[in-house]
PDB file of C-alpha atoms and ligand atoms in Angstrom:
ATOM      1  CA  MET A 746     -55.189  37.380  57.240  1.00 35.00           C
ATOM      2  CA  SER A 747     -55.521  35.769  60.427  1.00 42.00           C
ATOM      3  CA  VAL A 748     -57.364  39.027  62.139  1.00 50.00           C
ATOM      4  CA  LYS A 749     -61.177  38.561  61.018  1.00 54.00           C
ATOM      5  CA  ASP A 750     -62.272  41.888  58.996  1.00 51.00           C
ATOM      6  CA  LEU A 751     -65.594  43.045  60.528  1.00 48.00           C
ATOM      7  CA  SER A 752     -65.785  45.655  58.645  1.00 44.00           C
ATOM      8  CA  GLY A 753     -67.338  44.145  55.770  1.00 47.00           C
ATOM      9  CA  GLY A 754     -64.055  44.470  53.741  1.00 50.00           C
ATOM     10  CA  LYS A 755     -64.115  48.341  53.915  1.00 50.00           C
ATOM     11  CA  GLY A 756     -61.969  49.185  56.589  1.00 56.00           C
ATOM     12  CA  GLN A 757     -58.872  47.846  58.508  1.00 67.00           C
ATOM     13  CA  PRO A 758     -59.280  43.822  60.015  1.00 79.00           C
ATOM     14  CA  PHE A 759     -60.567  44.054  63.152  1.00 86.00           C
ATOM     15  CA  GLN A 760     -57.924  43.806  65.911  1.00 90.00           C
ATOM     16  CA  ALA A 761     -58.205  42.239  69.474  1.00 94.00           C
ATOM     17  CA  LEU A 762     -54.838  43.131  71.193  1.00 96.00           C
ATOM     18  CA  VAL A 763     -53.585  42.149  74.647  1.00 97.00           C
ATOM     19  CA  LEU A 764     -51.127  43.624  76.460  1.00 98.00           C
ATOM     20  CA  PHE A 765     -49.949  41.257  78.730  1.00 98.00           C
ATOM     21  CA  GLY A 766     -47.045  41.279  81.838  1.00 97.00           C
ATOM     22  CA  PRO A 767     -46.289  42.037  84.866  1.00 97.00           C
ATOM     23  CA  PRO A 768     -47.143  45.395  86.739  1.00 95.00           C
ATOM     24  CA  GLY A 769     -44.216  47.799  85.327  1.00 93.00           C
ATOM     25  CA  SER A 770     -43.863  45.977  82.165  1.00 95.00           C
ATOM     26  CA  GLY A 771     -44.754  48.896  79.971  1.00 93.00           C
ATOM     27  CA  LYS A 772     -48.502  47.897  79.408  1.00 95.00           C
ATOM     28  CA  GLY A 773     -50.010  51.047  79.724  1.00 93.00           C
ATOM     29  CA  THR A 774     -47.102  53.039  78.347  1.00 91.00           C
ATOM     30  CA  GLN A 775     -47.601  50.662  75.219  1.00 95.00           C
ATOM     31  CA  ALA A 776     -50.850  50.728  74.652  1.00 95.00           C
ATOM     32  CA  LYS A 777     -51.114  54.517  74.274  1.00 92.00           C
ATOM     33  CA  LEU A 778     -48.383  54.699  71.972  1.00 93.00           C
ATOM     34  CA  LEU A 779     -50.149  51.568  69.754  1.00 94.00           C
ATOM     35  CA  MET A 780     -54.057  53.453  70.061  1.00 92.00           C
ATOM     36  CA  GLN A 781     -52.443  56.112  68.275  1.00 89.00           C
ATOM     37  CA  CYS A 782     -50.925  54.621  65.723  1.00 87.00           C
ATOM     38  CA  LEU A 783     -53.551  51.562  65.146  1.00 91.00           C
ATOM     39  CA  LYS A 784     -56.860  54.029  66.025  1.00 92.00           C
ATOM     40  CA  ILE A 785     -58.869  51.544  67.799  1.00 95.00           C
ATOM     41  CA  PRO A 786     -59.249  52.651  71.886  1.00 97.00           C
ATOM     42  CA  GLN A 787     -57.044  51.959  74.713  1.00 97.00           C
ATOM     43  CA  ILE A 788     -59.222  49.542  77.388  1.00 98.00           C
ATOM     44  CA  SER A 789     -57.325  49.808  81.000  1.00 97.00           C
ATOM     45  CA  THR A 790     -59.154  47.874  83.587  1.00 98.00           C
ATOM     46  CA  GLY A 791     -56.651  49.553  86.242  1.00 96.00           C
ATOM     47  CA  ASP A 792     -58.263  53.180  84.852  1.00 95.00           C
ATOM     48  CA  MET A 793     -61.628  52.370  84.826  1.00 97.00           C
ATOM     49  CA  LEU A 794     -61.232  51.321  88.512  1.00 97.00           C
ATOM     50  CA  ARG A 795     -59.684  54.271  89.384  1.00 95.00           C
ATOM     51  CA  GLY A 796     -61.740  56.052  87.527  1.00 95.00           C
ATOM     52  CA  HIS A 797     -64.805  54.851  89.524  1.00 97.00           C
ATOM     53  CA  ILE A 798     -63.040  55.064  92.797  1.00 96.00           C
ATOM     54  CA  GLN A 799     -62.338  59.185  91.998  1.00 93.00           C
ATOM     55  CA  ALA A 800     -65.945  58.681  91.170  1.00 97.00           C
ATOM     56  CA  GLY A 801     -66.928  57.843  94.862  1.00 97.00           C
ATOM     57  CA  ASN A 802     -69.304  55.837  93.474  1.00 97.00           C
ATOM     58  CA  SER A 803     -70.502  52.211  94.615  1.00 97.00           C
ATOM     59  CA  LEU A 804     -68.168  50.125  93.075  1.00 97.00           C
ATOM     60  CA  GLY A 805     -65.654  52.252  93.722  1.00 97.00           C
ATOM     61  CA  GLN A 806     -66.104  52.073  97.597  1.00 97.00           C
ATOM     62  CA  GLU A 807     -65.980  48.179  96.784  1.00 97.00           C
ATOM     63  CA  VAL A 808     -62.634  48.039  95.229  1.00 98.00           C
ATOM     64  CA  SER A 809     -60.652  51.023  96.819  1.00 97.00           C
ATOM     65  CA  GLU A 810     -59.349  48.717  99.632  1.00 96.00           C
ATOM     66  CA  ILE A 811     -58.688  45.902  97.340  1.00 97.00           C
ATOM     67  CA  MET A 812     -56.786  48.124  95.035  1.00 97.00           C
ATOM     68  CA  ARG A 813     -54.758  49.549  97.902  1.00 95.00           C
ATOM     69  CA  ALA A 814     -53.757  46.387  99.000  1.00 95.00           C
ATOM     70  CA  GLY A 815     -52.351  45.227  95.657  1.00 95.00           C
ATOM     71  CA  ALA A 816     -54.868  42.191  95.512  1.00 97.00           C
ATOM     72  CA  LEU A 817     -57.133  41.553  91.962  1.00 98.00           C
ATOM     73  CA  VAL A 818     -60.758  42.756  92.329  1.00 98.00           C
ATOM     74  CA  ALA A 819     -63.255  39.850  91.648  1.00 98.00           C
ATOM     75  CA  ASP A 820     -63.367  38.405  88.435  1.00 98.00           C
ATOM     76  CA  ASP A 821     -67.414  39.157  87.931  1.00 98.00           C
ATOM     77  CA  LYS A 822     -66.824  42.656  88.358  1.00 98.00           C
ATOM     78  CA  VAL A 823     -64.384  43.339  86.212  1.00 98.00           C
ATOM     79  CA  ASN A 824     -65.888  41.265  83.404  1.00 98.00           C
ATOM     80  CA  ALA A 825     -68.853  43.253  83.829  1.00 98.00           C
ATOM     81  CA  LEU A 826     -66.828  46.234  83.274  1.00 98.00           C
ATOM     82  CA  VAL A 827     -64.752  44.999  80.563  1.00 98.00           C
ATOM     83  CA  GLU A 828     -68.154  43.598  78.464  1.00 97.00           C
ATOM     84  CA  GLU A 829     -69.872  47.036  79.024  1.00 97.00           C
ATOM     85  CA  ARG A 830     -67.154  48.992  77.694  1.00 98.00           C
ATOM     86  CA  LEU A 831     -66.880  46.578  74.630  1.00 97.00           C
ATOM     87  CA  ALA A 832     -70.110  47.610  73.549  1.00 95.00           C
ATOM     88  CA  LYS A 833     -69.273  51.300  72.738  1.00 96.00           C
ATOM     89  CA  PRO A 834     -68.960  52.147  69.259  1.00 95.00           C
ATOM     90  CA  ASP A 835     -65.635  52.904  69.574  1.00 96.00           C
ATOM     91  CA  CYS A 836     -64.553  49.406  69.578  1.00 95.00           C
ATOM     92  CA  ALA A 837     -66.161  48.366  66.644  1.00 93.00           C
ATOM     93  CA  GLN A 838     -62.538  48.305  64.631  1.00 92.00           C
ATOM     94  CA  GLY A 839     -60.965  46.609  68.053  1.00 94.00           C
ATOM     95  CA  PHE A 840     -59.863  47.661  71.019  1.00 97.00           C
ATOM     96  CA  ILE A 841     -55.983  47.460  73.157  1.00 97.00           C
ATOM     97  CA  LEU A 842     -56.786  45.693  76.438  1.00 98.00           C
ATOM     98  CA  ASP A 843     -54.124  46.862  79.081  1.00 98.00           C
ATOM     99  CA  GLY A 844     -54.351  44.767  82.195  1.00 98.00           C
ATOM    100  CA  TYR A 845     -57.091  42.542  81.390  1.00 98.00           C
ATOM    101  CA  PRO A 846     -57.449  39.430  81.460  1.00 98.00           C
ATOM    102  CA  ARG A 847     -55.520  38.803  84.447  1.00 98.00           C
ATOM    103  CA  THR A 848     -57.161  35.493  85.632  1.00 98.00           C
ATOM    104  CA  GLN A 849     -58.638  32.519  83.931  1.00 97.00           C
ATOM    105  CA  GLN A 850     -62.036  33.299  84.519  1.00 98.00           C
ATOM    106  CA  GLN A 851     -61.382  36.863  82.838  1.00 98.00           C
ATOM    107  CA  ALA A 852     -59.647  34.979  80.202  1.00 97.00           C
ATOM    108  CA  GLU A 853     -62.387  32.828  79.412  1.00 96.00           C
ATOM    109  CA  ALA A 854     -64.913  35.359  79.415  1.00 97.00           C
ATOM    110  CA  LEU A 855     -62.933  37.478  77.034  1.00 97.00           C
ATOM    111  CA  HIS A 856     -62.517  34.221  74.390  1.00 95.00           C
ATOM    112  CA  GLN A 857     -66.684  33.921  75.142  1.00 95.00           C
ATOM    113  CA  TRP A 858     -67.276  37.552  73.577  1.00 95.00           C
ATOM    114  CA  LEU A 859     -64.786  37.244  70.942  1.00 94.00           C
ATOM    115  CA  ALA A 860     -65.804  33.306  69.833  1.00 93.00           C
ATOM    116  CA  LYS A 861     -69.522  34.877  69.357  1.00 93.00           C
ATOM    117  CA  ARG A 862     -68.119  37.520  66.857  1.00 89.00           C
ATOM    118  CA  ASP A 863     -65.654  34.744  65.274  1.00 86.00           C
ATOM    119  CA  VAL A 864     -62.170  36.831  66.140  1.00 87.00           C
ATOM    120  CA  ASP A 865     -59.426  35.829  67.861  1.00 84.00           C
ATOM    121  CA  GLU A 866     -57.143  37.758  70.183  1.00 92.00           C
ATOM    122  CA  LEU A 867     -53.409  38.138  69.673  1.00 94.00           C
ATOM    123  CA  VAL A 868     -51.574  38.518  72.728  1.00 96.00           C
ATOM    124  CA  ILE A 869     -48.701  40.319  72.866  1.00 96.00           C
ATOM    125  CA  HIS A 870     -46.503  39.192  76.398  1.00 97.00           C
ATOM    126  CA  LEU A 871     -43.931  41.632  77.132  1.00 97.00           C
ATOM    127  CA  LYS A 872     -41.124  40.175  79.068  1.00 97.00           C
ATOM    128  CA  VAL A 873     -39.109  42.417  81.756  1.00 96.00           C
ATOM    129  CA  ASP A 874     -36.935  41.588  84.586  1.00 93.00           C
ATOM    130  CA  TYR A 875     -37.214  41.853  88.381  1.00 91.00           C
ATOM    131  CA  ASN A 876     -34.973  44.161  89.197  1.00 90.00           C
ATOM    132  CA  SER A 877     -36.076  46.398  86.325  1.00 90.00           C
ATOM    133  CA  LEU A 878     -39.759  46.101  87.270  1.00 92.00           C
ATOM    134  CA  ILE A 879     -38.845  47.183  90.883  1.00 92.00           C
ATOM    135  CA  ALA A 880     -37.144  50.321  89.274  1.00 88.00           C
ATOM    136  CA  ARG A 881     -39.953  51.291  86.787  1.00 89.00           C
ATOM    137  CA  LEU A 882     -42.842  50.732  89.604  1.00 92.00           C
ATOM    138  CA  THR A 883     -40.665  52.739  92.544  1.00 93.00           C
ATOM    139  CA  GLY A 884     -39.808  55.423  90.113  1.00 93.00           C
ATOM    140  CA  ARG A 885     -42.803  55.471  88.531  1.00 92.00           C
ATOM    141  CA  ARG A 886     -44.697  59.558  88.983  1.00 94.00           C
ATOM    142  CA  GLN A 887     -47.240  60.874  87.275  1.00 92.00           C
ATOM    143  CA  CYS A 888     -49.337  64.051  86.649  1.00 95.00           C
ATOM    144  CA  PRO A 889     -52.424  63.987  88.452  1.00 92.00           C
ATOM    145  CA  LEU A 890     -53.621  66.866  85.741  1.00 94.00           C
ATOM    146  CA  CYS A 891     -52.632  66.122  82.491  1.00 93.00           C
ATOM    147  CA  GLY A 892     -52.129  62.075  83.215  1.00 88.00           C
ATOM    148  CA  THR A 893     -48.369  62.268  81.247  1.00 90.00           C
ATOM    149  CA  LEU A 894     -46.194  59.467  82.935  1.00 87.00           C
ATOM    150  CA  TYR A 895     -42.701  59.815  84.179  1.00 91.00           C
ATOM    151  CA  ASN A 896     -40.013  57.966  85.602  1.00 90.00           C
ATOM    152  CA  LEU A 897     -37.707  59.263  88.106  1.00 91.00           C
ATOM    153  CA  PHE A 898     -34.831  56.806  86.753  1.00 85.00           C
ATOM    154  CA  SER A 899     -35.800  56.571  83.311  1.00 84.00           C
ATOM    155  CA  LYS A 900     -37.463  59.157  82.267  1.00 88.00           C
ATOM    156  CA  ALA A 901     -36.990  62.107  85.134  1.00 94.00           C
ATOM    157  CA  PRO A 902     -39.266  65.358  84.942  1.00 97.00           C
ATOM    158  CA  LYS A 903     -36.611  68.663  83.809  1.00 97.00           C
ATOM    159  CA  GLN A 904     -37.874  69.977  87.381  1.00 95.00           C
ATOM    160  CA  ASP A 905     -37.559  67.486  90.531  1.00 92.00           C
ATOM    161  CA  GLU A 906     -41.011  66.093  90.887  1.00 93.00           C
ATOM    162  CA  VAL A 907     -43.237  68.378  88.559  1.00 97.00           C
ATOM    163  CA  CYS A 908     -44.801  67.829  85.150  1.00 98.00           C
ATOM    164  CA  ASP A 909     -42.873  69.137  82.307  1.00 97.00           C
ATOM    165  CA  LEU A 910     -46.393  70.409  80.461  1.00 97.00           C
ATOM    166  CA  ASP A 911     -48.183  71.750  83.130  1.00 97.00           C
ATOM    167  CA  GLY A 912     -46.046  72.580  85.974  1.00 97.00           C
ATOM    168  CA  THR A 913     -48.411  70.472  88.096  1.00 97.00           C
ATOM    169  CA  LYS A 914     -46.863  68.929  91.385  1.00 97.00           C
ATOM    170  CA  LEU A 915     -46.450  65.049  90.142  1.00 97.00           C
ATOM    171  CA  VAL A 916     -48.124  62.162  92.351  1.00 95.00           C
ATOM    172  CA  THR A 917     -47.282  58.465  93.119  1.00 93.00           C
ATOM    173  CA  ARG A 918     -49.630  56.002  92.478  1.00 88.00           C
ATOM    174  CA  GLU A 919     -50.877  55.167  96.007  1.00 86.00           C
ATOM    175  CA  ASP A 920     -50.481  51.305  95.142  1.00 89.00           C
ATOM    176  CA  ASP A 921     -46.662  52.007  94.242  1.00 90.00           C
ATOM    177  CA  SER A 922     -44.898  51.909  97.619  1.00 90.00           C
ATOM    178  CA  ALA A 923     -42.897  49.043  97.986  1.00 89.00           C
ATOM    179  CA  ALA A 924     -45.320  46.582 100.290  1.00 91.00           C
ATOM    180  CA  VAL A 925     -47.887  46.903  97.942  1.00 94.00           C
ATOM    181  CA  ILE A 926     -45.585  46.709  94.713  1.00 94.00           C
ATOM    182  CA  GLN A 927     -44.760  43.254  96.078  1.00 94.00           C
ATOM    183  CA  GLU A 928     -48.402  42.349  96.792  1.00 95.00           C
ATOM    184  CA  ARG A 929     -49.101  43.200  93.394  1.00 95.00           C
ATOM    185  CA  LEU A 930     -46.268  41.122  91.876  1.00 96.00           C
ATOM    186  CA  ASP A 931     -46.962  38.258  93.912  1.00 96.00           C
ATOM    187  CA  ALA A 932     -50.412  38.331  92.543  1.00 96.00           C
ATOM    188  CA  TYR A 933     -49.394  38.497  89.261  1.00 97.00           C
ATOM    189  CA  ASP A 934     -46.973  35.020  89.776  1.00 97.00           C
ATOM    190  CA  ARG A 935     -50.185  33.383  91.161  1.00 97.00           C
ATOM    191  CA  GLN A 936     -53.181  34.562  89.562  1.00 97.00           C
ATOM    192  CA  THR A 937     -51.560  35.996  86.095  1.00 98.00           C
ATOM    193  CA  GLN A 938     -48.615  34.524  84.834  1.00 97.00           C
ATOM    194  CA  PRO A 939     -49.928  30.905  84.567  1.00 97.00           C
ATOM    195  CA  LEU A 940     -52.047  32.675  81.671  1.00 97.00           C
ATOM    196  CA  ILE A 941     -49.371  32.119  79.637  1.00 97.00           C
ATOM    197  CA  ALA A 942     -49.829  28.075  79.956  1.00 97.00           C
ATOM    198  CA  TYR A 943     -53.390  28.576  79.573  1.00 96.00           C
ATOM    199  CA  PHE A 944     -52.971  30.448  76.381  1.00 96.00           C
ATOM    200  CA  ARG A 945     -50.677  28.047  74.841  1.00 96.00           C
ATOM    201  CA  GLU A 946     -52.755  25.179  75.543  1.00 95.00           C
ATOM    202  CA  ASN A 947     -55.914  27.151  74.297  1.00 92.00           C
ATOM    203  CA  LYS A 948     -53.661  27.576  70.861  1.00 91.00           C
ATOM    204  CA  ARG A 949     -54.567  31.181  71.709  1.00 92.00           C
ATOM    205  CA  ARG A 950     -52.102  33.538  69.099  1.00 92.00           C
ATOM    206  CA  LEU A 951     -49.153  34.680  71.718  1.00 94.00           C
ATOM    207  CA  LEU A 952     -46.153  36.788  70.394  1.00 94.00           C
ATOM    208  CA  GLU A 953     -43.549  37.196  73.314  1.00 95.00           C
ATOM    209  CA  LEU A 954     -41.246  40.409  73.590  1.00 94.00           C
ATOM    210  CA  ASP A 955     -38.288  41.620  75.487  1.00 95.00           C
ATOM    211  CA  ALA A 956     -39.941  45.086  76.615  1.00 95.00           C
ATOM    212  CA  GLY A 957     -37.004  45.377  79.264  1.00 91.00           C
ATOM    213  CA  SER A 958     -34.148  46.920  77.293  1.00 88.00           C
ATOM    214  CA  GLU A 959     -35.290  49.585  74.539  1.00 89.00           C
ATOM    215  CA  PRO A 960     -37.108  53.056  74.716  1.00 88.00           C
ATOM    216  CA  PRO A 961     -40.821  53.242  74.251  1.00 90.00           C
ATOM    217  CA  PRO A 962     -41.033  54.310  71.148  1.00 92.00           C
ATOM    218  CA  GLU A 963     -38.440  51.591  69.959  1.00 94.00           C
ATOM    219  CA  LEU A 964     -40.429  48.608  71.320  1.00 94.00           C
ATOM    220  CA  MET A 965     -43.493  50.064  70.136  1.00 94.00           C
ATOM    221  CA  LYS A 966     -42.159  49.754  66.777  1.00 93.00           C
ATOM    222  CA  LYS A 967     -40.972  46.658  67.357  1.00 93.00           C
ATOM    223  CA  ILE A 968     -44.742  45.693  68.609  1.00 93.00           C
ATOM    224  CA  CYS A 969     -46.473  47.397  65.447  1.00 90.00           C
ATOM    225  CA  LYS A 970     -43.745  44.895  63.406  1.00 89.00           C
ATOM    226  CA  ALA A 971     -44.677  41.723  65.032  1.00 87.00           C
ATOM    227  CA  ILE A 972     -48.389  42.236  64.630  1.00 86.00           C
ATOM    228  CA  GLN A 973     -47.929  42.966  60.714  1.00 82.00           C
ATOM    229  CA  ASP A 974     -46.098  39.745  60.147  1.00 83.00           C
ATOM    230  CA  HIS A 975     -47.940  37.895  62.582  1.00 77.00           C
ATOM    231  CA  ALA A 976     -51.363  39.220  60.464  1.00 74.00           C
ATOM    232  CA  ARG A 977     -49.270  38.468  57.199  1.00 68.00           C
ATOM    233  CA  GLY A 978     -48.508  34.624  58.278  1.00 63.00           C
TER     234      GLY A 978
HETATM  235  P1  LIG B 783     -53.183  48.521  87.047  1.00 54.14           P
HETATM  236  O1  LIG B 783     -53.062  49.910  86.696  1.00 54.14           O
HETATM  237  O2  LIG B 783     -53.364  47.236  85.621  1.00 54.14           O
HETATM  238  O3  LIG B 783     -51.482  48.005  87.452  1.00 54.14           O
HETATM  239  O4  LIG B 783     -54.046  47.874  87.588  1.00 54.14           O
HETATM  240  C1  LIG B 783     -54.301  48.369  89.381  1.00 54.14           C
HETATM  241  C2  LIG B 783     -55.083  47.888  90.470  1.00 54.14           C
HETATM  242  O5  LIG B 783     -56.206  47.330  89.765  1.00 54.14           O
HETATM  243  C3  LIG B 783     -54.765  46.213  90.294  1.00 54.14           C
HETATM  244  O6  LIG B 783     -53.576  45.975  91.103  1.00 54.14           O
HETATM  245  C4  LIG B 783     -55.980  45.413  90.601  1.00 54.14           C
HETATM  246  O7  LIG B 783     -56.146  45.972  92.231  1.00 54.14           O
HETATM  247  C5  LIG B 783     -57.030  46.048  89.801  1.00 54.14           C
HETATM  248  N1  LIG B 783     -57.094  45.822  88.431  1.00 54.14           N
HETATM  249  C6  LIG B 783     -56.627  46.500  87.233  1.00 54.14           C
HETATM  250  N2  LIG B 783     -56.983  45.329  86.623  1.00 54.14           N
HETATM  251  C7  LIG B 783     -57.847  44.332  86.708  1.00 54.14           C
HETATM  252  C8  LIG B 783     -58.117  43.102  86.507  1.00 54.14           C
HETATM  253  N3  LIG B 783     -58.065  42.623  85.120  1.00 54.14           N
HETATM  254  N4  LIG B 783     -58.760  41.862  87.340  1.00 54.14           N
HETATM  255  C9  LIG B 783     -58.565  42.434  88.976  1.00 54.14           C
HETATM  256  N5  LIG B 783     -58.069  43.486  89.636  1.00 54.14           N
HETATM  257  C10 LIG B 783     -57.709  44.508  88.628  1.00 54.14           C
END
């Protein structure tokens, strides 16, 4: 078993999963599905940062312009947020990182954190072609009340622009406008995509999966199987 058991042999092995891929590759959707199945928390740096913006605190004020422009927030801020989050008790059996690391400095910070505990992360790279990404991002809608995600092209609500579960009017994320989508994809190409070579060079465990063709529950099963096969191997 290549994933370390930090539970003293009593529980499941510690799982540090990194969902990696461009904006729109389905990291958030897969993280939510995997969280239910693996019983470890989803840690989305995007959600955490949006939470600070909503709270109107000083971090939120510092990052809101950057996020609105589709650029990356400074490494030291994001690393500090993640480190604080990983110290919480619900991460004791592992966690699913969604949207982190996004730069080499972040990857190094994560490796240091894991090395101290003698565990490795497993990076799952969700590969989706450019045109599907654009369709997913421009069609994305969310219920502001319950958080349910929809897509006008692939998972439309029953009634136009209204949440199926509670009837609330759906919203578009501020950074899902066409110009900002392009910025976010550029930031991915420049700063995040090169991490794949970095993971390989540093012998990190990396699984690559086609995430463009199947419905989310089917893809989730494939990811679970790949994780199990990897742990056995
Ligand atoms: P996401 O919800 O993962 O698409 O992230 C939304 C935005 O939050 C990104 O476009 C960045 O501005 C910011 N962000 C999220 N995660 C990170 C990260 N790991 N490093 C830097 N900025 C981030």
